[in-house]
Amino acid sequence: MIVVGEFKQGKSKLVNALVNAPACPVDDDIATTVPTTVGYAPEPSASVLVLPEGAATAEPHRESIPLTELAEYVSAKGNPDNVRRIVSAEVLLPREILRGGLRLVDSPGVGGLDSRSALLTLSALSSAHAVILVSDASQEYTEPEMQFLRHAMRVSPNVAAVLAKTDLYPQWREIEQIDRGHLTKIGDIPIFAVSSDLRLLAAEERDSDLNEESGFPALVGHLRRNILERAETIHQRSAVHDLASVVDQLAITLRSELTALVDPQDTPQLIVQLEEAKTRAEEFRSRSARWQVTLTDGVADLISDMEHDLRDRLRKVQREAEASIDDGDPGPIWDQITEWLDQRVSAAVSETFVWTDERARWLSEQVAELFLEGEESIPSIDVADAAGVLDPVEAIATLDEGRMSAAEKIFIGVRGSYGGVLMVGLATGLVGLPLINPLSLLAGVIVGRRAYREDMGARLARRQQEAKNIVRRHIDEVVFQAGKQLKDRLRLVQRAARDHFGGMADELHRSFTEAVSAAKQAAGVESGKREERIKLLRAQLRQLDALRAQIAPPPRAPESAGIGPMKVVGR
């Protein structure tokens, strides 16, 4: 379960209160900058994953550290700008709430969930069984938090919200009601109002009433019912499905051999049926099979749609940026424009990744239905993982603010007024006036002022054009880098699905091949050994039938995958 939220909302203290231990560093001046996982172990320990210096492509190595020094590795104070190159940290504690397999991830806070740094948090949602958004009771949800919840609901199967620090804000009940209203507009998301300080104090004082007042019993109950039990159900269902598949394929071979032994006269017909099933299985695993064609065409269509979606979203951002640039001078406010552009680009890329992840999962389900109706073991590829997507993109370039010194302004004015003075001075010289006279000076002032305005207008136009070019180059780079990563991940979806379903087709083909071989061998068994072999096969089949009766009904028989039924007699 991953705990997310903006800076200083109480995420680390919430994790500590859940496990009743100082697992994550907490302080008014400490901000978590490295993801920290808290799991179960009989003895407490801590370790960090460190990326070797100067080897960006190398695998990080694990280093054990004292638990009391964790803050020196995962906080902005002890590890500013991540100079230690820490990828993640892990804390193991002997706590009952963690014994069932629950793992809590304290994610780094982000300064606005619509910023580029939020992509790193969003990237972890696909692999998490549950997500908890933490927001303190000082104010209602902001729009970036609501947008993040919308993304989380589309990526993660279980999303909840926590209203923290209720002991610090007397108006927390009013904020809770307002937040509940916001949540009902986007889906069924439970919200829990808690006080981590009260929880820790209740544990220290062993006060059950204080613990109830902290709000944590409801949150812990939610974690046990909707996360741990649901994850256990998924694991059991997967194990049952795999076991049923193995039992059914073993039964095909045993029953084929038994039929050949019990009814030798039907052996030729049985072998013909098995050979036909084997041929259909061979066709089913070929590139021309419907599921293969659907997968290939679906990925190609998805790549095209993804590119269009990404470009369309970023083109809208580009048009908005250019419109704001045309409205004024971008130089003095370029920092604000850069921040806004970074947020809008990150939001657009996040939306495309989430949308592509949904489409990829839908495609996997379509392929599964064609392969075997009811198949549930669909390969899980996290297309929405946006970690590092914008890392290759260079920072937005700087822009000249357009400020000029007094000397530059005087120079431009003098340069423009020189022509006016000379022109009017020569004209008035015809009537006997000197070159420098009141009329020529007035003309010089007027012409110089106009030249100054024209120069300023030209400079503004150049800055606006340069700003637009910077935005366009940045957008093009984002499209290039993000598009490449999305294509790679969709190809990974294609390969994973192909290997997964192709492996199942190979297993089915191998089962029919073994069944044919067993039926042919049974035809040559000596009569003296026939009865003994029949008894052994029937005993093995009874064991398989008993095992099969103890597990859930399997998916539909192989004929749903394009392989016709096979009549087997003589049990």
Coordinates of C-alpha atoms in Angstrom, one line a residue:
M1 CA 0.0 0.0 0.0
I2 CA 1.4 3.4 -1.0
V3 CA 0.8 6.5 1.1
V4 CA 0.8 9.7 -1.1
G5 CA 0.2 13.4 -0.6
E6 CA 1.8 16.8 -0.7
F7 CA 4.6 18.0 1.5
K8 CA 4.1 18.1 5.3
Q9 CA 0.7 16.5 5.3
G10 CA 1.5 13.9 7.9
K11 CA 2.3 10.8 5.7
S12 CA 5.3 9.7 7.6
K13 CA 3.7 10.1 11.0
L14 CA 0.6 8.2 9.7
V15 CA 2.8 5.2 8.8
N16 CA 4.5 5.4 12.2
A17 CA 1.1 5.4 13.9
L18 CA -0.1 2.4 11.9
V19 CA 2.9 0.3 13.0
N20 CA 3.3 2.0 16.4
A21 CA 7.0 2.5 15.8
P22 CA 9.3 5.3 14.6
A23 CA 9.7 3.6 11.2
C24 CA 9.9 6.9 9.2
P25 CA 11.7 10.1 10.3
V26 CA 9.3 12.8 11.4
D27 CA 10.2 16.4 12.2
D28 CA 9.0 19.9 11.3
D29 CA 12.2 20.5 9.4
I30 CA 12.4 17.1 7.7
A31 CA 10.8 16.2 4.4
T32 CA 11.0 12.7 3.0
T33 CA 12.7 12.6 -0.4
V34 CA 13.2 8.8 -0.9
P35 CA 10.4 6.2 -1.0
T36 CA 10.5 4.2 2.2
T37 CA 8.9 0.7 2.5
V38 CA 7.9 -0.7 5.9
G39 CA 7.4 -4.4 6.1
Y40 CA 7.5 -7.4 8.5
A41 CA 10.5 -9.2 9.9
P42 CA 11.2 -10.9 13.2
E43 CA 14.0 -8.5 14.0
P44 CA 14.0 -4.8 13.2
S45 CA 16.4 -3.6 10.5
A46 CA 16.9 -1.0 7.8
S47 CA 18.5 -0.9 4.4
V48 CA 18.8 1.3 1.3
L49 CA 19.2 0.8 -2.4
V50 CA 22.1 2.9 -3.7
L51 CA 22.8 3.6 -7.3
P52 CA 26.5 3.4 -8.1
E53 CA 28.0 6.8 -9.0
G54 CA 28.8 7.4 -12.6
A55 CA 26.8 4.3 -13.8
A56 CA 23.3 5.4 -14.7
T57 CA 22.5 2.0 -16.3
A58 CA 24.0 -0.1 -13.4
E59 CA 21.8 -2.0 -11.0
P60 CA 21.5 -0.4 -7.5
H61 CA 23.0 -2.4 -4.7
R62 CA 21.5 -2.9 -1.2
E63 CA 23.3 -1.5 1.9
S64 CA 22.3 -2.2 5.5
I65 CA 22.2 0.8 7.7
P66 CA 21.4 1.5 11.4
L67 CA 17.7 2.1 11.9
T68 CA 18.5 5.1 14.0
E69 CA 20.3 6.7 11.0
L70 CA 17.5 6.3 8.5
A71 CA 16.8 10.1 8.4
E72 CA 20.4 10.7 7.1
Y73 CA 19.5 8.8 4.0
V74 CA 15.8 9.5 3.2
S75 CA 15.3 13.1 4.3
A76 CA 16.0 16.4 2.5
K77 CA 18.0 17.5 5.6
G78 CA 20.3 14.5 5.8
N79 CA 20.4 13.8 2.0
P80 CA 19.9 17.1 0.2
D81 CA 19.3 16.8 -3.5
N82 CA 19.8 13.0 -3.0
V83 CA 23.6 13.3 -3.1
R84 CA 23.8 9.8 -1.7
R85 CA 22.0 8.5 -4.9
I86 CA 19.5 6.6 -2.8
V87 CA 16.8 4.8 -4.9
S88 CA 14.6 3.6 -2.0
A89 CA 14.8 2.5 1.6
E90 CA 13.3 -0.5 3.4
V91 CA 12.4 -0.8 7.1
L92 CA 11.5 -4.2 8.6
L93 CA 9.7 -4.4 11.9
P94 CA 8.2 -7.2 14.1
R95 CA 4.6 -5.8 14.0
E96 CA 1.4 -7.8 13.9
I97 CA -0.3 -5.5 11.4
L98 CA 2.6 -6.3 9.0
R99 CA 2.7 -10.0 9.6
G100 CA -0.1 -10.8 7.1
G101 CA 1.9 -9.3 4.2
L102 CA 1.0 -5.6 4.4
R103 CA 3.8 -3.4 3.2
L104 CA 3.5 0.4 3.7
V105 CA 5.3 2.8 1.3
D106 CA 5.9 6.3 2.6
S107 CA 6.3 8.2 -0.7
P108 CA 8.1 11.5 -1.0
G109 CA 5.9 14.6 -0.8
V110 CA 5.3 16.6 -3.8
G111 CA 5.0 20.4 -4.0
G112 CA 1.7 20.2 -5.9
L113 CA 0.3 17.0 -7.2
D114 CA 0.1 18.4 -10.7
S115 CA 3.9 19.1 -10.9
R116 CA 6.5 17.0 -12.7
S117 CA 7.5 15.4 -9.4
A118 CA 4.0 13.9 -9.1
L119 CA 4.8 11.7 -12.1
L120 CA 7.2 9.7 -9.8
T121 CA 4.3 9.2 -7.3
L122 CA 1.9 8.3 -10.0
S123 CA 4.3 5.7 -11.4
A124 CA 4.1 3.6 -8.2
L125 CA 0.3 3.4 -8.3
S126 CA 0.1 0.6 -10.9
S127 CA 2.1 -1.8 -8.8
A128 CA 0.3 -1.0 -5.5
H129 CA -2.6 -3.0 -4.2
A130 CA -4.0 0.1 -2.6
V131 CA -3.4 3.9 -2.4
I132 CA -4.1 6.2 0.5
L133 CA -4.1 10.0 -0.1
V134 CA -3.2 11.9 3.0
S135 CA -4.3 15.6 3.4
D136 CA -4.4 17.5 6.6
A137 CA -7.5 19.1 8.1
S138 CA -6.3 22.7 7.5
Q139 CA -8.3 23.0 4.2
E140 CA -10.5 21.1 1.8
Y141 CA -9.1 19.2 -1.1
T142 CA -7.3 21.3 -3.8
E143 CA -7.9 20.7 -7.5
P144 CA -4.5 19.0 -8.0
E145 CA -5.4 16.5 -5.2
M146 CA -8.8 15.8 -6.8
Q147 CA -7.1 15.2 -10.2
F148 CA -4.6 12.9 -8.6
L149 CA -7.4 10.9 -7.0
R150 CA -9.1 10.6 -10.4
H151 CA -5.9 9.2 -11.8
A152 CA -5.4 6.9 -8.9
M153 CA -8.9 5.4 -9.2
R154 CA -8.2 4.6 -12.9
V155 CA -4.9 2.9 -12.1
S156 CA -5.1 1.3 -8.7
P157 CA -7.9 -1.1 -7.6
N158 CA -8.3 0.3 -4.1
V159 CA -8.1 4.0 -3.2
A160 CA -8.9 5.6 0.2
A161 CA -8.4 9.1 1.7
V162 CA -7.1 10.1 5.1
L163 CA -7.8 13.4 6.8
A164 CA -4.8 13.9 9.1
K165 CA -4.0 16.1 12.0
T166 CA -7.5 16.4 13.4
D167 CA -6.1 17.2 16.8
L168 CA -4.6 20.5 15.4
Y169 CA -7.7 21.8 13.7
P170 CA -10.9 22.2 15.6
Q171 CA -12.9 22.7 12.3
W172 CA -11.8 19.2 11.0
R173 CA -15.4 17.9 11.0
E174 CA -16.5 20.7 8.7
I175 CA -13.5 20.0 6.4
E176 CA -14.3 16.3 6.4
Q177 CA -17.9 16.9 5.3
I178 CA -16.7 19.2 2.5
D179 CA -14.1 16.6 1.4
R180 CA -16.8 13.8 1.4
G181 CA -18.8 16.0 -0.9
H182 CA -15.9 16.3 -3.3
L183 CA -15.2 12.5 -3.2
T184 CA -18.8 11.6 -4.0
K185 CA -18.4 13.4 -7.3
I186 CA -15.6 11.2 -8.5
G187 CA -16.4 7.8 -7.1
D188 CA -16.8 5.6 -4.0
I189 CA -13.7 6.6 -2.0
P190 CA -13.8 6.1 1.8
I191 CA -12.3 8.8 4.0
F192 CA -10.9 8.4 7.5
A193 CA -10.3 11.3 9.9
V194 CA -7.4 10.4 12.1
S195 CA -4.9 11.9 14.6
S196 CA -1.5 10.2 14.5
D197 CA -0.4 11.9 17.7
L198 CA -3.4 10.6 19.6
R199 CA -2.7 7.1 18.2
L200 CA 0.9 7.2 19.3
L201 CA -0.1 8.6 22.7
A202 CA -2.8 5.9 23.1
A203 CA -0.2 3.2 22.4
E204 CA 2.1 4.7 24.9
E205 CA -0.5 5.0 27.6
R206 CA -2.4 1.8 26.6
D207 CA -5.6 3.8 26.5
S208 CA -8.3 2.1 24.3
D209 CA -10.6 5.1 24.5
L210 CA -7.9 7.4 23.3
N211 CA -7.1 5.0 20.5
E212 CA -10.8 5.0 19.5
E213 CA -10.8 8.8 19.5
S214 CA -7.8 8.9 17.2
G215 CA -9.8 7.3 14.4
F216 CA -7.3 4.6 13.6
P217 CA -9.4 1.5 14.4
A218 CA -11.7 2.3 11.4
L219 CA -8.6 2.8 9.1
V220 CA -6.9 -0.4 10.3
G221 CA -10.2 -2.3 9.8
H222 CA -10.3 -1.0 6.3
L223 CA -6.8 -2.2 5.6
R224 CA -7.5 -5.7 6.9
R225 CA -10.8 -6.2 5.1
N226 CA -10.2 -4.5 1.8
I227 CA -6.5 -4.9 1.2
L228 CA -5.1 -7.9 3.0
E229 CA -8.1 -10.1 2.6
R230 CA -8.6 -9.1 -1.0
A231 CA -5.0 -9.7 -1.9
E232 CA -5.2 -13.1 -0.3
T233 CA -8.3 -13.9 -2.3
I234 CA -6.5 -12.9 -5.5
H235 CA -3.5 -15.2 -4.7
Q236 CA -5.8 -18.1 -3.9
R237 CA -7.8 -17.7 -7.1
S238 CA -4.6 -17.6 -9.1
A239 CA -3.3 -20.8 -7.4
V240 CA -6.6 -22.6 -7.9
H241 CA -6.6 -21.7 -11.6
D242 CA -3.1 -22.9 -12.1
L243 CA -3.8 -26.1 -10.2
A244 CA -7.0 -26.8 -12.2
S245 CA -5.1 -26.3 -15.4
V246 CA -2.4 -28.8 -14.4
V247 CA -5.0 -31.4 -13.3
D248 CA -7.0 -31.1 -16.5
Q249 CA -4.0 -31.5 -18.7
L250 CA -2.7 -34.5 -16.7
A251 CA -6.2 -36.1 -17.0
I252 CA -6.2 -35.8 -20.8
T253 CA -3.1 -38.0 -21.1
L254 CA -4.3 -40.6 -18.5
R255 CA -7.8 -40.9 -19.9
S256 CA -6.6 -41.3 -23.4
E257 CA -4.3 -44.1 -22.4
L258 CA -7.1 -45.7 -20.2
T259 CA -9.5 -45.5 -23.2
A260 CA -7.0 -47.3 -25.4
L261 CA -6.5 -50.0 -22.9
V262 CA -10.1 -50.6 -22.0
D263 CA -11.5 -50.4 -25.6
P264 CA -8.7 -51.4 -28.0
Q265 CA -11.2 -51.4 -30.9
D266 CA -11.9 -47.7 -30.4
T267 CA -8.2 -46.8 -30.3
P268 CA -7.9 -45.8 -34.0
Q269 CA -10.8 -43.4 -33.7
L270 CA -9.4 -42.0 -30.4
I271 CA -6.0 -41.4 -32.0
V272 CA -7.7 -39.6 -34.9
Q273 CA -9.6 -37.4 -32.5
L274 CA -6.5 -36.6 -30.6
E275 CA -4.5 -35.9 -33.8
E276 CA -7.2 -33.5 -34.9
A277 CA -7.2 -31.7 -31.5
K278 CA -3.4 -31.6 -31.7
T279 CA -3.6 -30.0 -35.1
R280 CA -6.1 -27.4 -33.9
A281 CA -3.8 -26.7 -31.0
E282 CA -0.9 -26.3 -33.4
E283 CA -2.9 -23.8 -35.5
F284 CA -4.0 -22.0 -32.3
R285 CA -0.5 -21.2 -31.4
S286 CA 0.4 -20.0 -34.9
R287 CA 0.7 -16.3 -35.9
S288 CA -2.5 -16.5 -37.8
A289 CA -4.6 -17.4 -34.8
R290 CA -7.4 -14.9 -34.0
W291 CA -5.9 -14.0 -30.6
Q292 CA -2.5 -13.4 -32.2
V293 CA -4.0 -11.2 -34.9
T294 CA -6.1 -9.3 -32.4
L295 CA -3.1 -8.7 -30.2
T296 CA -0.9 -7.5 -33.1
D297 CA -3.5 -5.2 -34.6
G298 CA -4.6 -4.0 -31.2
V299 CA -1.1 -2.9 -30.2
A300 CA -0.6 -1.2 -33.5
D301 CA -3.9 0.7 -33.1
L302 CA -3.1 1.5 -29.5
I303 CA 0.3 3.0 -30.5
S304 CA -1.3 5.2 -33.1
D305 CA -4.1 6.3 -30.7
M306 CA -1.5 6.9 -28.0
E307 CA 0.6 9.2 -30.2
H308 CA -2.5 11.1 -31.3
D309 CA -3.7 11.5 -27.7
L310 CA -0.3 12.7 -26.5
R311 CA 0.2 15.2 -29.3
D312 CA -3.4 16.5 -29.0
R313 CA -3.0 17.1 -25.2
L314 CA 0.4 18.8 -25.6
R315 CA -0.8 20.9 -28.6
K316 CA -3.5 22.3 -26.4
V317 CA -0.8 23.2 -23.8
Q318 CA 1.3 24.8 -26.5
R319 CA -1.6 26.9 -27.7
E320 CA -2.4 28.1 -24.2
A321 CA 1.2 28.9 -23.6
E322 CA 1.5 30.9 -26.9
A323 CA -1.7 32.8 -26.1
S324 CA -0.4 33.8 -22.7
I325 CA 2.9 34.9 -24.3
D326 CA 1.1 37.1 -26.8
D327 CA -0.8 38.8 -24.0
G328 CA 2.2 40.5 -22.6
D329 CA 6.0 40.5 -22.1
P330 CA 7.1 37.0 -21.2
G331 CA 10.6 38.1 -20.0
P332 CA 9.8 39.4 -16.5
I333 CA 7.4 36.5 -15.7
W334 CA 9.3 33.7 -17.5
D335 CA 9.8 31.8 -14.2
Q336 CA 6.0 31.7 -13.6
I337 CA 5.4 30.6 -17.2
T338 CA 8.1 27.9 -16.9
E339 CA 6.5 26.6 -13.7
W340 CA 3.0 26.6 -15.3
L341 CA 4.3 24.9 -18.4
D342 CA 6.0 22.2 -16.4
Q343 CA 2.8 21.5 -14.5
R344 CA 0.6 21.4 -17.5
V345 CA 3.0 19.1 -19.5
S346 CA 3.3 16.7 -16.5
A347 CA -0.5 16.6 -16.2
A348 CA -0.9 15.9 -19.9
V349 CA 1.7 13.2 -19.9
S350 CA 0.2 11.6 -16.8
E351 CA -3.3 11.6 -18.4
T352 CA -2.0 9.9 -21.5
F353 CA -0.1 7.3 -19.5
V354 CA -3.2 6.5 -17.4
W355 CA -5.4 6.4 -20.5
T356 CA -2.9 4.1 -22.3
D357 CA -2.7 1.8 -19.3
E358 CA -6.5 1.4 -19.4
R359 CA -6.5 0.7 -23.1
A360 CA -3.7 -1.9 -22.7
R361 CA -5.6 -3.7 -19.9
W362 CA -8.7 -3.7 -22.1
L363 CA -6.7 -5.2 -25.0
S364 CA -5.3 -7.9 -22.7
E365 CA -8.8 -8.8 -21.7
Q366 CA -10.0 -9.0 -25.3
V367 CA -7.1 -11.3 -26.2
A368 CA -7.9 -13.4 -23.1
E369 CA -11.5 -13.8 -24.1
L370 CA -10.5 -14.9 -27.6
F371 CA -7.9 -17.3 -26.2
L372 CA -9.9 -18.9 -23.4
E373 CA -13.2 -17.6 -22.1
G374 CA -12.9 -17.0 -18.4
E375 CA -9.1 -16.9 -18.4
E376 CA -8.0 -14.7 -15.5
S377 CA -4.2 -15.0 -15.6
I378 CA -3.7 -11.9 -17.7
P379 CA -0.1 -10.6 -17.7
S380 CA 0.1 -7.4 -15.7
I381 CA 2.2 -4.7 -17.5
D382 CA 2.1 -1.3 -15.8
V383 CA 2.0 1.0 -18.8
A384 CA 1.0 3.9 -16.5
D385 CA 4.4 3.7 -14.8
A386 CA 5.6 7.2 -15.5
A387 CA 8.8 7.0 -13.5
G388 CA 11.7 8.7 -15.4
V389 CA 9.5 9.6 -18.4
L390 CA 10.6 13.3 -18.4
D391 CA 14.1 12.7 -17.1
P392 CA 15.6 12.8 -20.7
V393 CA 13.8 16.0 -21.3
E394 CA 16.0 19.0 -20.7
A395 CA 14.8 21.8 -18.5
I396 CA 12.9 24.6 -20.2
A397 CA 15.4 27.2 -21.5
T398 CA 15.8 30.6 -20.0
L399 CA 14.6 33.8 -21.6
D400 CA 16.0 37.3 -21.5
E401 CA 13.8 39.4 -19.1
G402 CA 14.1 42.4 -21.4
R403 CA 15.3 44.8 -18.8
M404 CA 17.7 47.5 -20.0
S405 CA 20.0 49.7 -18.1
A406 CA 19.8 53.5 -18.1
A407 CA 22.8 53.7 -20.4
E408 CA 21.2 51.4 -22.9
K409 CA 18.0 53.5 -22.9
I410 CA 20.0 56.7 -23.4
F411 CA 21.9 55.2 -26.2
I412 CA 18.8 54.1 -28.0
G413 CA 17.2 57.5 -27.6
V414 CA 20.3 59.4 -28.7
R415 CA 20.7 57.1 -31.7
G416 CA 17.1 57.8 -32.8
S417 CA 17.2 61.5 -32.0
Y418 CA 20.4 62.1 -34.0
G419 CA 18.6 61.6 -37.3
G420 CA 15.8 64.1 -36.3
V421 CA 18.3 66.7 -35.2
L422 CA 20.3 66.4 -38.4
M423 CA 17.3 66.4 -40.7
V424 CA 15.5 69.4 -39.1
G425 CA 18.8 71.3 -38.5
L426 CA 19.7 71.1 -42.2
A427 CA 16.2 72.2 -43.2
T428 CA 16.2 75.2 -40.8
G429 CA 19.7 76.0 -42.0
L430 CA 18.2 77.2 -45.2
V431 CA 16.6 80.1 -43.4
G432 CA 19.7 81.0 -41.5
L433 CA 19.3 79.0 -38.3
P434 CA 22.2 77.0 -36.8
L435 CA 22.2 73.2 -37.0
I436 CA 21.4 72.9 -33.3
N437 CA 18.4 75.0 -32.7
P438 CA 15.1 74.6 -30.7
L439 CA 13.2 73.2 -33.6
S440 CA 15.9 70.6 -34.4
L441 CA 16.2 69.6 -30.8
L442 CA 12.4 69.2 -30.5
A443 CA 12.4 67.0 -33.6
G444 CA 15.3 65.0 -32.2
V445 CA 13.2 64.4 -29.0
I446 CA 10.2 63.3 -30.9
V447 CA 12.1 61.1 -33.3
G448 CA 14.2 59.6 -30.5
R449 CA 11.1 58.8 -28.5
R450 CA 9.5 57.0 -31.5
A451 CA 12.7 55.1 -32.2
Y452 CA 12.9 54.1 -28.5
R453 CA 9.3 52.8 -28.7
E454 CA 9.9 51.0 -31.9
D455 CA 13.0 49.4 -30.5
M456 CA 11.1 48.3 -27.4
G457 CA 8.4 46.9 -29.6
A458 CA 10.9 45.0 -31.7
R459 CA 12.6 43.6 -28.6
L460 CA 9.2 42.5 -27.2
A461 CA 8.3 40.8 -30.5
R462 CA 11.7 39.0 -30.5
R463 CA 11.2 37.8 -26.9
Q464 CA 7.7 36.6 -27.6
Q465 CA 8.9 34.7 -30.7
E466 CA 11.8 33.3 -28.8
A467 CA 9.5 32.3 -25.9
K468 CA 7.2 30.5 -28.4
N469 CA 10.2 28.7 -30.0
I470 CA 11.3 27.6 -26.5
V471 CA 7.8 26.2 -25.7
R472 CA 7.6 24.5 -29.1
R473 CA 11.0 22.9 -28.7
H474 CA 10.2 21.7 -25.2
I475 CA 6.8 20.2 -26.3
D476 CA 8.6 18.5 -29.2
E477 CA 11.1 17.0 -26.9
V478 CA 8.4 15.8 -24.5
V479 CA 6.5 14.2 -27.3
F480 CA 9.7 12.5 -28.6
Q481 CA 10.8 11.1 -25.2
A482 CA 7.4 10.2 -23.7
G483 CA 6.2 8.8 -27.0
K484 CA 9.2 6.5 -27.2
Q485 CA 8.8 5.2 -23.7
L486 CA 5.1 4.6 -24.3
K487 CA 5.8 2.7 -27.5
D488 CA 8.4 0.5 -25.7
R489 CA 5.9 -0.3 -22.9
L490 CA 3.2 -1.2 -25.4
R491 CA 5.6 -3.5 -27.2
L492 CA 6.3 -5.0 -23.8
V493 CA 2.6 -5.5 -23.3
Q494 CA 2.5 -7.3 -26.7
R495 CA 5.5 -9.5 -25.9
A496 CA 4.2 -10.4 -22.5
A497 CA 0.7 -11.3 -23.7
R498 CA 2.2 -13.2 -26.7
D499 CA 4.5 -15.2 -24.4
H500 CA 1.8 -15.8 -21.8
F501 CA -0.9 -17.0 -24.1
G502 CA 1.6 -18.6 -26.4
G503 CA 3.0 -20.6 -23.5
M504 CA -0.6 -21.8 -22.6
A505 CA -1.1 -22.9 -26.3
D506 CA 2.2 -24.7 -26.2
E507 CA 1.2 -26.5 -23.0
L508 CA -2.1 -27.5 -24.6
H509 CA -0.3 -28.7 -27.7
R510 CA 2.1 -30.7 -25.6
S511 CA -0.7 -32.3 -23.6
F512 CA -2.4 -33.5 -26.8
T513 CA 0.9 -34.7 -28.1
E514 CA 1.5 -36.7 -25.0
A515 CA -2.1 -38.0 -25.1
V516 CA -1.5 -39.3 -28.7
S517 CA 1.7 -40.9 -27.7
A518 CA 0.1 -42.6 -24.6
A519 CA -2.8 -43.9 -26.7
K520 CA -0.4 -45.4 -29.3
Q521 CA 1.8 -47.0 -26.7
A522 CA -1.3 -48.5 -24.9
A523 CA -2.2 -50.3 -28.1
G524 CA 1.1 -52.3 -27.8
V525 CA 0.8 -53.2 -24.1
E526 CA 0.9 -56.9 -23.4
S527 CA -2.3 -58.5 -22.3
G528 CA -0.7 -59.6 -19.0
K529 CA 0.2 -56.1 -18.1
R530 CA -3.0 -54.5 -19.4
E531 CA -5.1 -55.1 -16.2
E532 CA -2.3 -53.9 -13.9
R533 CA -1.9 -50.7 -16.0
I534 CA -5.7 -50.1 -16.1
K535 CA -5.9 -50.4 -12.3
L536 CA -3.0 -47.9 -11.9
L537 CA -4.5 -45.4 -14.4
R538 CA -7.9 -45.6 -12.7
A539 CA -6.3 -45.0 -9.3
Q540 CA -4.4 -42.0 -10.6
L541 CA -7.6 -40.6 -12.2
R542 CA -9.5 -41.0 -9.0
Q543 CA -6.9 -39.0 -7.2
L544 CA -7.1 -36.3 -9.9
D545 CA -10.9 -36.3 -9.7
A546 CA -10.8 -36.0 -5.9
L547 CA -8.3 -33.1 -6.2
R548 CA -10.4 -31.5 -9.0
A549 CA -13.5 -31.7 -6.8
Q550 CA -11.8 -29.7 -4.0
I551 CA -10.9 -26.8 -6.2
A552 CA -13.2 -24.2 -7.9
P553 CA -14.7 -25.0 -11.3
P554 CA -12.2 -24.4 -14.1
P555 CA -12.6 -22.1 -17.0
R556 CA -14.6 -23.4 -19.9
A557 CA -13.2 -26.5 -21.6
P558 CA -10.6 -26.2 -24.4
E559 CA -13.2 -26.0 -27.1
S560 CA -13.8 -22.4 -26.2
A561 CA -10.2 -21.8 -27.5
G562 CA -11.1 -23.2 -30.9
I563 CA -10.4 -26.8 -30.0
G564 CA -13.3 -29.1 -30.3
P565 CA -14.5 -31.5 -27.6
M566 CA -13.1 -34.9 -27.3
K567 CA -15.2 -37.9 -26.2
V568 CA -13.3 -40.1 -23.8
V569 CA -14.8 -43.3 -22.4
G570 CA -13.8 -46.2 -20.2
R571 CA -13.1 -44.6 -16.9

